[in-house]
């Protein structure tokens, strides 16, 4: 620690000396103001010389003034600012990561900023996607983001790419930028962007955030640096995906990672500091960072293990369906585990339920109505809102079968001799209709054949029956 | 020997804890450790193919022997943004 501090101090002394030798004041603002005001000081010639040496970097007086607080940093200087001005960054994904990343790059004075996203702004984005606003809900994210960036800094060039990232445009997009930021929210986009960066020899600053955790790494930076595929060669299987829409995310978490993506991009462009060579793991719950040194490039890697020419050819031939199926789907792939006879449409279930005003929400006495309604969502989601009379038995692969005896009892209570009561159907519902099918399979296996899954879950309920049911 | 195991992202969800300290027999390597963890948290098996293992903050390729005080981290990729 102390040695590092001493090293840093030595570096500052060295850079100060360089500045002095180059005749660049460590307070360029003052210099510019003196020049702009045209003051006839005895040092006028010297001032002009200084100004000239700065202007060689192509910065205007406005630039110097505007970015003065970072230019005066000894390690940054006017050269650093000029490098930013001449550089371009592509931000793919304008969500929780891309929002702060795009704003900070804009604020820092990046010369050209590319924005990619095909989604529209939704109200549920606003808690973390801070580049958008209530006013822009329902409009394309790229337009919303571009307007926010222009309002922040009118001097930079902004290219809004409306069509999103696809195997058709990935290479072309990536090729025209110096650094790419992966701010996407799905594995297919992450692999595609990685491959395009490897094929284009472009550094990739990759960020991710979910729940209370974030990850950050710089891939494909220089000849030694591994790529995303080297690191994670095996994509997750469908159903294991963790999206913000499904797993939840505290807005600040991707915000922090997005800021760090902007930071690493600035470091790559300006040469300030040392670019990250680890996979950085942010644990927001413990307020801690952990790191893992990145591996070397893997000779057998499907991306960086082949020649760029070969890779370019392959990106075009990528399985588009696999890509789009997960990339643009709002949730996990719908399962069909059950026969259609074991499934019921939301509207048909509605016809069987008592009128909503007649039942007290949350009571678990639906069996009195001649059926059993089971909601298998996690308790915190159940608390958002539930159907009248539904009982909450959260789905769990390993332990849900423990509920079978209780459900058997509810379907055919021993104390009731009523024959009608002996054959109560069980309706199982969840958010989107996957876990409910898994639960119904368990019931079928246990001999409860009169069990049905509500197709499409509460999402379908909201769409087809009750638009007032909370969307989340 | 004592070895610390850290869980991240979906591995943390599966294990229900962020880290555990395990008392292991001498000679236990990372492969045996992973097998032990899977028997303790069976759902871990489903996500294991995607998980990156770090040993003392270094990427682990293949299997490595373990010594007292080692720290093993299970790091699944996350994709949210
Ligand atoms: Zn690779």
Coordinates of C-alpha atoms and ligand atoms in Angstrom, one line a residue:
Chain A
X1 CA 0.0 0.0 0.0
X2 CA 2.7 2.4 1.1
X3 CA 4.9 1.4 -1.8
X4 CA 2.0 2.0 -4.2
X5 CA 1.5 5.4 -2.8
X6 CA 5.1 6.2 -3.2
X7 CA 5.0 5.0 -6.7
X8 CA 2.0 7.1 -7.5
X9 CA 3.7 10.2 -6.0
X10 CA 6.8 9.5 -8.1
X11 CA 4.6 9.3 -11.2
X12 CA 3.0 12.6 -10.3
X13 CA 6.4 14.2 -10.0
X14 CA 7.5 12.7 -13.3
X15 CA 4.4 13.9 -15.1
X16 CA 4.6 17.4 -13.6
X17 CA 8.2 17.6 -14.9
X18 CA 7.0 16.6 -18.4
X19 CA 4.3 19.2 -18.3
X20 CA 6.8 21.9 -17.3
X21 CA 9.2 20.8 -20.1
X22 CA 6.3 20.9 -22.6
X23 CA 5.4 24.4 -21.3
X24 CA 1.9 23.2 -20.4
X25 CA 0.6 24.8 -17.3
X26 CA -1.0 22.5 -14.8
X27 CA -3.7 25.2 -14.7
X28 CA -4.7 25.4 -18.4
X29 CA -8.0 27.2 -17.6
X30 CA -6.1 30.2 -16.3
X31 CA -4.0 30.2 -19.4
X32 CA -7.0 30.1 -21.7
X33 CA -8.9 32.8 -19.8
X34 CA -5.8 35.0 -20.0
X35 CA -5.6 34.4 -23.7
X36 CA -9.3 34.8 -24.4
X37 CA -9.4 38.0 -22.5
X38 CA -6.5 39.3 -24.6
X39 CA -4.7 40.7 -21.6
X40 CA -1.4 42.4 -22.5
X41 CA 0.8 41.0 -19.8
X42 CA 4.5 41.0 -20.0
X43 CA 4.2 37.2 -20.3
X44 CA 2.0 37.4 -23.3
X45 CA 4.4 35.6 -25.6
X46 CA 5.0 32.9 -23.1
X47 CA 1.2 32.6 -22.6
X48 CA 0.7 32.3 -26.3
X49 CA 3.3 29.6 -26.5
X50 CA 1.6 27.7 -23.8
X51 CA -1.7 28.0 -25.5
X52 CA -0.2 26.8 -28.8
X53 CA 1.2 23.7 -27.2
X54 CA -2.2 22.9 -25.9
X55 CA -4.1 23.7 -29.1
X56 CA -1.9 21.3 -30.9
X57 CA -4.0 18.6 -29.3
X58 CA -7.1 20.0 -31.0
X59 CA -8.9 21.2 -28.0
X60 CA -10.9 24.4 -28.1
X61 CA -10.9 27.0 -25.4
X62 CA -14.3 25.8 -24.5
X63 CA -13.0 22.2 -24.2
X64 CA -10.2 23.2 -21.9
X65 CA -12.6 25.1 -19.7
X66 CA -15.3 22.5 -19.7
X67 CA -13.1 19.6 -18.9
X68 CA -10.7 21.5 -16.8
X69 CA -11.3 19.5 -13.6
X70 CA -10.1 16.3 -15.3
X71 CA -7.5 18.0 -17.4
X72 CA -5.7 19.4 -14.4
X73 CA -5.2 15.9 -13.1
X74 CA -1.5 15.3 -13.6
X75 CA -2.0 11.8 -15.1
X76 CA -4.7 13.0 -17.4
X77 CA -3.7 16.3 -19.0
X78 CA -4.8 17.9 -22.2
X79 CA -3.4 14.9 -24.1
X80 CA -5.8 12.6 -22.3
X81 CA -8.7 14.9 -23.1
X82 CA -7.7 15.1 -26.7
X83 CA -7.5 11.3 -26.9
X84 CA -11.1 11.2 -25.6
X85 CA -12.2 13.7 -28.1
X86 CA -10.8 11.7 -30.9
X87 CA -12.2 8.4 -29.7
X88 CA -15.4 6.6 -30.1
X89 CA -17.3 4.2 -27.8
X90 CA -20.3 1.9 -28.6
X91 CA -22.7 1.4 -25.8
X92 CA -24.8 -1.7 -26.5
X93 CA -27.9 -1.8 -24.2
X94 CA -29.3 1.3 -22.6
X95 CA -30.6 -0.2 -19.4
X96 CA -29.2 -0.2 -15.9
X97 CA -25.6 -0.5 -17.1
X98 CA -25.8 1.5 -20.3
X99 CA -27.6 4.5 -18.8
X100 CA -24.9 5.7 -16.4
X101 CA -22.1 4.5 -18.8
X102 CA -23.5 6.6 -21.7
X103 CA -24.0 9.6 -19.4
X104 CA -20.5 9.6 -18.0
X105 CA -18.9 9.1 -21.3
X106 CA -20.9 12.0 -22.7
X107 CA -20.0 14.1 -19.7
X108 CA -16.3 13.2 -20.0
X109 CA -16.2 14.4 -23.6
X110 CA -15.9 11.3 -25.6
X111 CA -15.8 12.3 -29.3
X112 CA -18.3 10.0 -30.7
X113 CA -20.8 7.9 -28.9
X114 CA -22.8 5.0 -30.4
X115 CA -26.0 3.9 -28.7
X116 CA -27.7 0.6 -29.5
X117 CA -31.0 -0.8 -28.2
X118 CA -34.3 -1.8 -29.8
X119 CA -36.5 -1.6 -26.7
X120 CA -38.9 1.1 -25.6
X121 CA -38.7 2.8 -22.2
X122 CA -41.0 1.3 -19.6
X123 CA -42.0 2.7 -16.3
X124 CA -40.4 -0.3 -14.6
X125 CA -37.1 0.7 -16.1
X126 CA -36.9 4.0 -14.4
X127 CA -35.6 2.9 -11.0
X128 CA -32.3 2.0 -12.6
X129 CA -32.2 3.3 -16.2
X130 CA -31.4 6.8 -15.1
X131 CA -30.8 8.2 -18.6
X132 CA -34.6 7.9 -19.3
X133 CA -37.4 9.8 -17.7
X134 CA -41.1 9.7 -17.1
X135 CA -41.5 11.9 -20.2
X136 CA -39.8 9.3 -22.4
X137 CA -41.8 6.2 -21.3
X138 CA -43.1 4.5 -24.4
X139 CA -40.5 6.0 -26.7
X140 CA -37.4 4.1 -28.1
X141 CA -34.6 3.9 -25.6
X142 CA -32.0 5.1 -28.1
X143 CA -34.0 8.3 -28.8
X144 CA -34.5 8.9 -25.1
X145 CA -30.8 8.3 -24.3
X146 CA -29.6 10.3 -27.3
X147 CA -31.7 13.3 -26.2
X148 CA -30.4 13.0 -22.6
X149 CA -26.8 12.9 -23.8
X150 CA -27.3 15.8 -26.2
X151 CA -28.8 17.9 -23.4
X152 CA -25.8 17.1 -21.3
X153 CA -23.1 17.7 -23.9
X154 CA -24.0 19.2 -27.3
X155 CA -20.4 19.0 -28.5
X156 CA -20.1 15.3 -29.0
X157 CA -21.3 13.2 -31.9
X158 CA -24.1 10.7 -31.1
X159 CA -25.2 7.9 -33.3
X160 CA -28.5 6.3 -32.4
X161 CA -28.8 2.7 -33.7
X162 CA -32.5 1.8 -33.5
X163 CA -32.3 -1.8 -34.7
X164 CA -30.6 -3.3 -31.8
X165 CA -27.8 -5.8 -32.0
X166 CA -28.2 -8.8 -34.4
X167 CA -25.9 -11.2 -36.1
X168 CA -26.6 -9.1 -39.3
X169 CA -25.3 -5.9 -37.9
X170 CA -22.9 -6.8 -35.1
X171 CA -19.6 -6.7 -37.1
X172 CA -20.5 -3.5 -38.9
X173 CA -21.5 -1.7 -35.7
X174 CA -18.4 -2.8 -33.7
X175 CA -15.9 -2.1 -36.5
X176 CA -16.5 1.6 -36.5
X177 CA -15.8 2.1 -32.8
X178 CA -12.6 2.1 -30.7
X179 CA -14.1 0.5 -27.5
X180 CA -17.3 -1.4 -27.0
X181 CA -19.3 -1.6 -23.8
X182 CA -21.4 -4.7 -23.2
X183 CA -24.4 -3.4 -21.3
X184 CA -26.8 -6.0 -22.6
X185 CA -29.1 -8.2 -20.5
X186 CA -29.0 -11.6 -22.2
X187 CA -26.4 -14.3 -23.0
X188 CA -26.9 -14.5 -26.8
X189 CA -26.1 -10.8 -27.1
X190 CA -23.1 -11.2 -24.9
X191 CA -21.6 -14.0 -27.0
X192 CA -22.4 -12.2 -30.2
X193 CA -20.9 -8.9 -29.1
X194 CA -17.8 -10.8 -27.9
X195 CA -17.3 -12.5 -31.2
X196 CA -17.8 -9.3 -33.1
X197 CA -15.2 -7.6 -30.9
X198 CA -12.7 -10.5 -31.3
X199 CA -13.2 -10.4 -35.1
X200 CA -12.7 -6.6 -35.1
X201 CA -9.8 -6.6 -32.6
X202 CA -11.8 -4.2 -30.4
X203 CA -11.6 -4.1 -26.6
X204 CA -14.8 -5.2 -24.8
X205 CA -15.7 -3.7 -21.5
X206 CA -18.3 -6.2 -20.1
X207 CA -20.6 -5.4 -17.3
X208 CA -23.5 -7.2 -15.7
X209 CA -25.7 -6.7 -12.6
X210 CA -28.5 -8.6 -11.0
X211 CA -30.0 -8.6 -7.5
X212 CA -27.3 -7.3 -5.3
X213 CA -24.4 -8.5 -7.4
X214 CA -22.3 -7.1 -10.2
X215 CA -19.5 -8.3 -12.5
X216 CA -17.1 -6.3 -14.6
X217 CA -14.2 -7.4 -16.9
X218 CA -12.3 -6.1 -19.8
X219 CA -12.0 -8.7 -22.6
X220 CA -10.0 -8.8 -25.8
X221 CA -7.7 -5.9 -24.8
X222 CA -4.4 -6.5 -26.4
X223 CA -2.9 -9.7 -27.6
X224 CA -2.8 -11.5 -24.2
X225 CA -6.3 -10.7 -23.0
X226 CA -8.8 -13.5 -23.1
X227 CA -12.3 -13.1 -24.4
X228 CA -15.8 -13.6 -22.9
X229 CA -16.0 -17.1 -24.5
X230 CA -12.6 -18.1 -23.0
X231 CA -14.0 -17.1 -19.6
X232 CA -17.5 -18.6 -20.0
X233 CA -17.4 -21.2 -22.8
X234 CA -20.6 -22.9 -21.7
X235 CA -23.7 -20.7 -22.0
X236 CA -26.4 -21.2 -19.4
X237 CA -29.3 -23.4 -20.2
X238 CA -32.7 -21.9 -20.8
X239 CA -34.6 -21.7 -17.5
X240 CA -31.4 -20.8 -15.6
X241 CA -31.4 -17.3 -16.9
X242 CA -31.4 -14.5 -14.5
X243 CA -33.0 -11.3 -15.9
X244 CA -33.8 -8.2 -14.0
X245 CA -37.4 -8.8 -14.9
X246 CA -37.3 -12.2 -13.2
X247 CA -34.7 -12.0 -10.5
X248 CA -35.1 -8.4 -9.5
X249 CA -32.3 -5.8 -9.2
X250 CA -31.5 -3.0 -6.9
X251 CA -31.0 -0.1 -9.4
X252 CA -27.8 1.3 -7.9
X253 CA -26.0 -2.1 -8.5
X254 CA -25.9 -2.0 -12.3
X255 CA -25.5 1.8 -11.9
X256 CA -22.1 1.2 -10.1
X257 CA -21.0 -1.4 -12.7
X258 CA -22.1 0.9 -15.6
X259 CA -20.0 3.8 -14.1
X260 CA -17.0 1.5 -13.9
X261 CA -17.5 0.4 -17.5
X262 CA -17.3 4.1 -18.5
X263 CA -14.2 4.4 -16.3
X264 CA -12.4 1.4 -17.9
X265 CA -13.3 2.7 -21.3
X266 CA -11.8 6.1 -20.4
X267 CA -8.7 4.4 -19.1
X268 CA -8.3 2.3 -22.2
X269 CA -8.6 5.4 -24.4
X270 CA -6.4 7.8 -22.4
X271 CA -3.9 5.4 -21.0
X272 CA -4.6 6.7 -17.5
X273 CA -4.0 4.1 -14.8
X274 CA -4.0 0.3 -15.3
X275 CA -6.8 -1.3 -17.2
X276 CA -8.6 -4.0 -15.2
X277 CA -7.1 -7.5 -15.7
X278 CA -9.5 -9.3 -13.4
X279 CA -13.1 -10.4 -13.3
X280 CA -14.3 -7.9 -10.7
X281 CA -17.2 -9.1 -8.5
X282 CA -19.2 -6.6 -6.7
X283 CA -21.2 -7.8 -3.7
X284 CA -23.5 -5.0 -2.7
X285 CA -25.0 -6.8 0.3
X286 CA -21.6 -6.9 2.0
X287 CA -20.3 -3.7 0.3
X288 CA -17.3 -5.6 -0.9
X289 CA -15.3 -6.2 -4.1
X290 CA -13.6 -9.5 -5.0
X291 CA -11.5 -10.2 -8.0
X292 CA -10.3 -13.1 -10.0
X293 CA -7.3 -12.8 -12.3
X294 CA -8.5 -13.5 -15.9
X295 CA -7.1 -16.6 -17.6
X296 CA -4.8 -16.4 -20.6
X297 CA -6.4 -16.8 -24.0
X298 CA -7.5 -20.4 -24.6
X299 CA -6.1 -21.9 -27.7
X300 CA -9.3 -23.9 -28.3
X301 CA -11.6 -20.9 -27.8
X302 CA -14.4 -20.7 -30.4
X303 CA -13.9 -17.0 -30.8
X304 CA -10.3 -15.9 -30.1
X305 CA -8.9 -19.4 -30.9
X306 CA -9.7 -19.0 -34.6
X307 CA -8.5 -16.4 -37.1
X308 CA -10.5 -13.2 -37.3
X309 CA -11.4 -14.0 -41.0
X310 CA -12.8 -17.3 -40.0
X311 CA -14.7 -15.8 -37.2
X312 CA -16.2 -13.1 -39.3
X313 CA -17.5 -15.7 -41.7
X314 CA -19.1 -17.6 -38.8
X315 CA -20.8 -14.6 -37.1
X316 CA -22.9 -14.1 -40.2
X317 CA -23.9 -17.8 -40.2
X318 CA -24.8 -17.8 -36.5
X319 CA -28.0 -19.5 -35.4
X320 CA -30.3 -16.5 -35.6
X321 CA -33.3 -18.3 -34.1
X322 CA -31.4 -19.3 -31.0
X323 CA -30.1 -15.7 -30.7
X324 CA -33.4 -13.9 -31.1
X325 CA -35.4 -16.5 -29.0
X326 CA -33.7 -15.5 -25.9
X327 CA -32.5 -12.0 -26.8
X328 CA -35.9 -10.4 -27.3
X329 CA -38.2 -12.6 -25.2
X330 CA -39.5 -10.8 -22.2
X331 CA -39.1 -13.8 -20.0
X332 CA -37.9 -17.4 -19.9
X333 CA -38.9 -19.7 -22.7
X334 CA -42.4 -21.0 -22.1
X335 CA -42.4 -24.7 -21.3
X336 CA -44.9 -27.2 -22.3
X337 CA -44.5 -30.0 -19.9
X338 CA -48.2 -30.9 -19.7
X339 CA -50.7 -32.3 -22.1
X340 CA -53.2 -29.6 -23.2
X341 CA -56.0 -31.4 -21.3
X342 CA -54.1 -30.6 -18.1
X343 CA -54.0 -26.9 -18.8
X344 CA -56.6 -24.3 -18.4
X345 CA -56.8 -20.8 -20.0
X346 CA -56.9 -17.8 -17.7
X347 CA -60.3 -16.8 -19.0
X348 CA -61.7 -20.3 -18.3
X349 CA -60.4 -20.2 -14.8
X350 CA -62.0 -16.8 -14.3
X351 CA -65.4 -18.3 -15.2
X352 CA -64.9 -20.9 -12.4
X353 CA -63.9 -18.4 -9.7
X354 CA -66.5 -16.5 -7.6
X355 CA -66.8 -12.8 -8.4
X356 CA -63.8 -10.9 -7.1
X357 CA -65.8 -8.7 -4.8
X358 CA -67.3 -11.7 -3.0
X359 CA -64.0 -13.1 -1.7
X360 CA -61.5 -11.6 0.6
X361 CA -58.1 -11.6 -1.1
X362 CA -55.4 -13.8 0.4
X363 CA -57.8 -16.2 2.2
X364 CA -56.8 -19.8 1.6
X365 CA -60.3 -21.2 1.6
X366 CA -60.9 -21.7 -2.1
X367 CA -61.6 -25.4 -1.4
X368 CA -65.0 -24.3 0.0
X369 CA -65.9 -23.1 -3.4
X370 CA -65.4 -26.6 -4.9
X371 CA -61.8 -26.2 -6.1
X372 CA -58.3 -25.6 -4.8
X373 CA -56.4 -22.6 -6.2
X374 CA -52.6 -22.8 -5.6
X375 CA -50.2 -20.0 -6.3
X376 CA -46.6 -21.2 -6.5
X377 CA -44.8 -17.9 -6.8
X378 CA -42.3 -16.8 -4.1
X379 CA -44.0 -15.3 -1.0
X380 CA -42.8 -11.7 -1.8
X381 CA -44.3 -11.9 -5.3
X382 CA -47.5 -13.4 -3.9
X383 CA -47.6 -10.3 -1.6
X384 CA -47.8 -8.0 -4.7
X385 CA -51.2 -9.3 -5.4
X386 CA -53.0 -12.7 -5.7
X387 CA -56.2 -14.2 -6.9
X388 CA -59.1 -14.5 -4.4
X389 CA -58.8 -17.6 -2.3
X390 CA -55.4 -18.6 -3.6
X391 CA -53.1 -20.3 -1.3
X392 CA -49.4 -19.7 -1.6
X393 CA -47.2 -22.8 -1.8
X394 CA -43.9 -21.5 -3.4
X395 CA -42.4 -23.7 -6.0
X396 CA -39.2 -25.6 -5.1
X397 CA -37.7 -28.3 -7.2
X398 CA -36.4 -30.2 -4.2
X399 CA -39.2 -29.8 -1.6
X400 CA -42.5 -28.9 -3.3
X401 CA -43.7 -32.5 -3.2
X402 CA -44.0 -32.1 0.6
X403 CA -47.2 -30.2 0.0
X404 CA -48.9 -33.2 -1.7
X405 CA -50.4 -34.7 1.5
X406 CA -52.0 -31.3 2.4
X407 CA -53.4 -30.9 -1.1
X408 CA -54.7 -34.4 -1.0
X409 CA -56.5 -33.6 2.2
X410 CA -58.0 -30.4 0.8
X411 CA -59.2 -32.1 -2.4
X412 CA -60.9 -34.9 -0.5
X413 CA -61.3 -34.0 3.2
X414 CA -61.9 -37.2 5.1
X415 CA -64.5 -35.7 7.4
X416 CA -66.7 -34.8 4.5
X417 CA -68.7 -37.7 3.1
X418 CA -70.0 -35.5 0.3
X419 CA -69.2 -37.2 -2.9
X420 CA -69.0 -33.9 -4.8
X421 CA -66.3 -32.6 -2.4
X422 CA -64.2 -35.7 -3.0
X423 CA -63.3 -34.6 -6.5
X424 CA -62.2 -31.0 -6.2
X425 CA -59.9 -29.9 -9.0
X426 CA -56.6 -28.2 -8.2
X427 CA -55.7 -25.1 -10.3
X428 CA -52.0 -24.1 -10.1
X429 CA -50.9 -20.6 -11.1
X430 CA -47.5 -18.8 -11.2
X431 CA -46.2 -15.7 -12.8
X432 CA -45.7 -16.9 -16.4
X433 CA -46.9 -20.5 -16.4
X434 CA -43.7 -22.6 -16.1
X435 CA -43.4 -23.4 -12.4
X436 CA -47.1 -24.1 -12.3
X437 CA -46.6 -26.8 -14.9
X438 CA -43.7 -28.3 -12.8
X439 CA -45.9 -28.3 -9.8
X440 CA -48.8 -29.9 -11.6
X441 CA -46.4 -32.6 -12.9
X442 CA -45.6 -33.4 -9.2
X443 CA -49.3 -33.6 -8.4
X444 CA -50.0 -35.9 -11.4
X445 CA -47.1 -38.1 -10.4
X446 CA -48.6 -38.3 -6.9
X447 CA -51.9 -39.5 -8.3
X448 CA -53.8 -36.2 -8.2
X449 CA -54.9 -36.3 -11.8
X450 CA -57.5 -33.6 -11.4
X451 CA -54.8 -30.9 -11.3
X452 CA -54.5 -28.1 -14.0
X453 CA -51.9 -25.4 -14.8
X454 CA -53.1 -21.9 -15.7
X455 CA -51.6 -21.3 -19.1
X456 CA -49.4 -18.3 -19.1
X457 CA -49.9 -17.6 -15.4
X458 CA -50.7 -14.2 -14.0
X459 CA -49.3 -12.5 -17.1
X460 CA -52.1 -14.1 -19.1
X461 CA -54.6 -13.4 -16.3
X462 CA -53.7 -9.7 -16.6
X463 CA -53.8 -9.7 -20.3
X464 CA -57.1 -11.7 -20.7
X465 CA -59.1 -11.2 -17.5
X466 CA -58.0 -8.4 -15.2
X467 CA -56.0 -5.5 -16.5
X468 CA -55.9 -4.1 -13.0
X469 CA -53.8 -7.0 -11.8
X470 CA -50.3 -5.5 -11.0
X471 CA -47.7 -6.1 -13.8
X472 CA -44.2 -6.6 -12.7
Chain B
X1 CA -7.4 -28.4 6.7
X2 CA -9.8 -25.5 6.5
X3 CA -10.9 -24.2 3.1
X4 CA -13.1 -21.2 2.6
X5 CA -15.7 -21.4 -0.2
X6 CA -17.4 -18.3 -1.6
X7 CA -20.6 -18.5 -3.6
X8 CA -21.7 -15.8 -6.1
X9 CA -24.9 -15.2 -8.1
X10 CA -26.9 -18.3 -8.8
X11 CA -24.5 -20.5 -6.8
X12 CA -25.2 -18.3 -3.8
X13 CA -28.9 -18.7 -4.4
X14 CA -28.5 -22.5 -4.5
X15 CA -26.3 -22.6 -1.4
X16 CA -28.3 -20.1 0.5
X17 CA -25.1 -18.6 1.9
X18 CA -22.4 -16.3 0.6
X19 CA -19.6 -18.3 2.0
X20 CA -18.8 -21.4 4.2
X21 CA -15.6 -22.7 5.8
X22 CA -15.2 -26.4 5.3
X23 CA -13.0 -28.8 7.3
X24 CA -11.5 -31.1 4.7
X25 CA -9.3 -34.1 4.8
X26 CA -5.7 -33.6 3.8
X27 CA -5.3 -34.5 0.1
X28 CA -8.7 -33.2 -0.9
X29 CA -8.4 -31.5 -4.3
X30 CA -10.8 -29.1 -6.0
X31 CA -12.6 -31.8 -7.8
X32 CA -13.4 -33.7 -4.6
X33 CA -14.4 -30.4 -3.0
X34 CA -16.9 -29.7 -5.8
X35 CA -18.3 -33.2 -5.5
X36 CA -18.8 -32.6 -1.7
X37 CA -20.5 -29.3 -2.5
X38 CA -22.9 -30.9 -5.0
X39 CA -23.9 -33.6 -2.5
X40 CA -24.6 -30.8 0.0
X41 CA -26.4 -28.6 -2.5
X42 CA -27.8 -30.9 -5.2
X43 CA -29.2 -28.1 -7.4
X44 CA -25.6 -26.9 -7.8
X45 CA -25.1 -29.7 -10.3
X46 CA -27.4 -28.0 -12.8
X47 CA -25.4 -24.8 -13.0
X48 CA -22.0 -26.3 -12.5
X49 CA -21.1 -26.5 -16.2
X50 CA -21.4 -22.7 -16.5
X51 CA -19.5 -21.9 -13.3
X52 CA -16.0 -20.5 -13.2
X53 CA -13.9 -21.7 -10.3
X54 CA -11.3 -19.3 -8.8
X55 CA -8.6 -20.6 -6.4
X56 CA -7.1 -17.8 -4.3
X57 CA -8.4 -15.2 -6.7
X58 CA -6.8 -16.9 -9.7
X59 CA -8.8 -18.6 -12.5
X60 CA -8.6 -22.4 -12.0
X61 CA -8.1 -24.5 -15.1
X62 CA -8.8 -28.2 -14.4
X63 CA -8.1 -29.5 -10.9
X64 CA -5.8 -28.3 -8.3
X65 CA -4.7 -29.7 -4.9
X66 CA -5.8 -27.7 -1.9
X67 CA -4.0 -26.6 1.2
X68 CA -5.0 -25.1 4.5
X69 CA -6.3 -21.6 4.2
X70 CA -7.2 -21.7 0.5
X71 CA -10.2 -19.8 -0.8
X72 CA -12.3 -21.3 -3.6
X73 CA -14.9 -19.1 -5.3
X74 CA -17.8 -20.4 -7.4
X75 CA -18.6 -17.7 -10.0
X76 CA -21.5 -18.2 -12.4
X77 CA -21.9 -15.7 -15.2
X78 CA -24.6 -13.1 -14.7
X79 CA -26.3 -11.4 -17.6
X80 CA -28.6 -8.8 -16.2
X81 CA -28.2 -5.2 -17.3
Ligands
LIG1 ZN1 -11.6 -16.6 -26.3

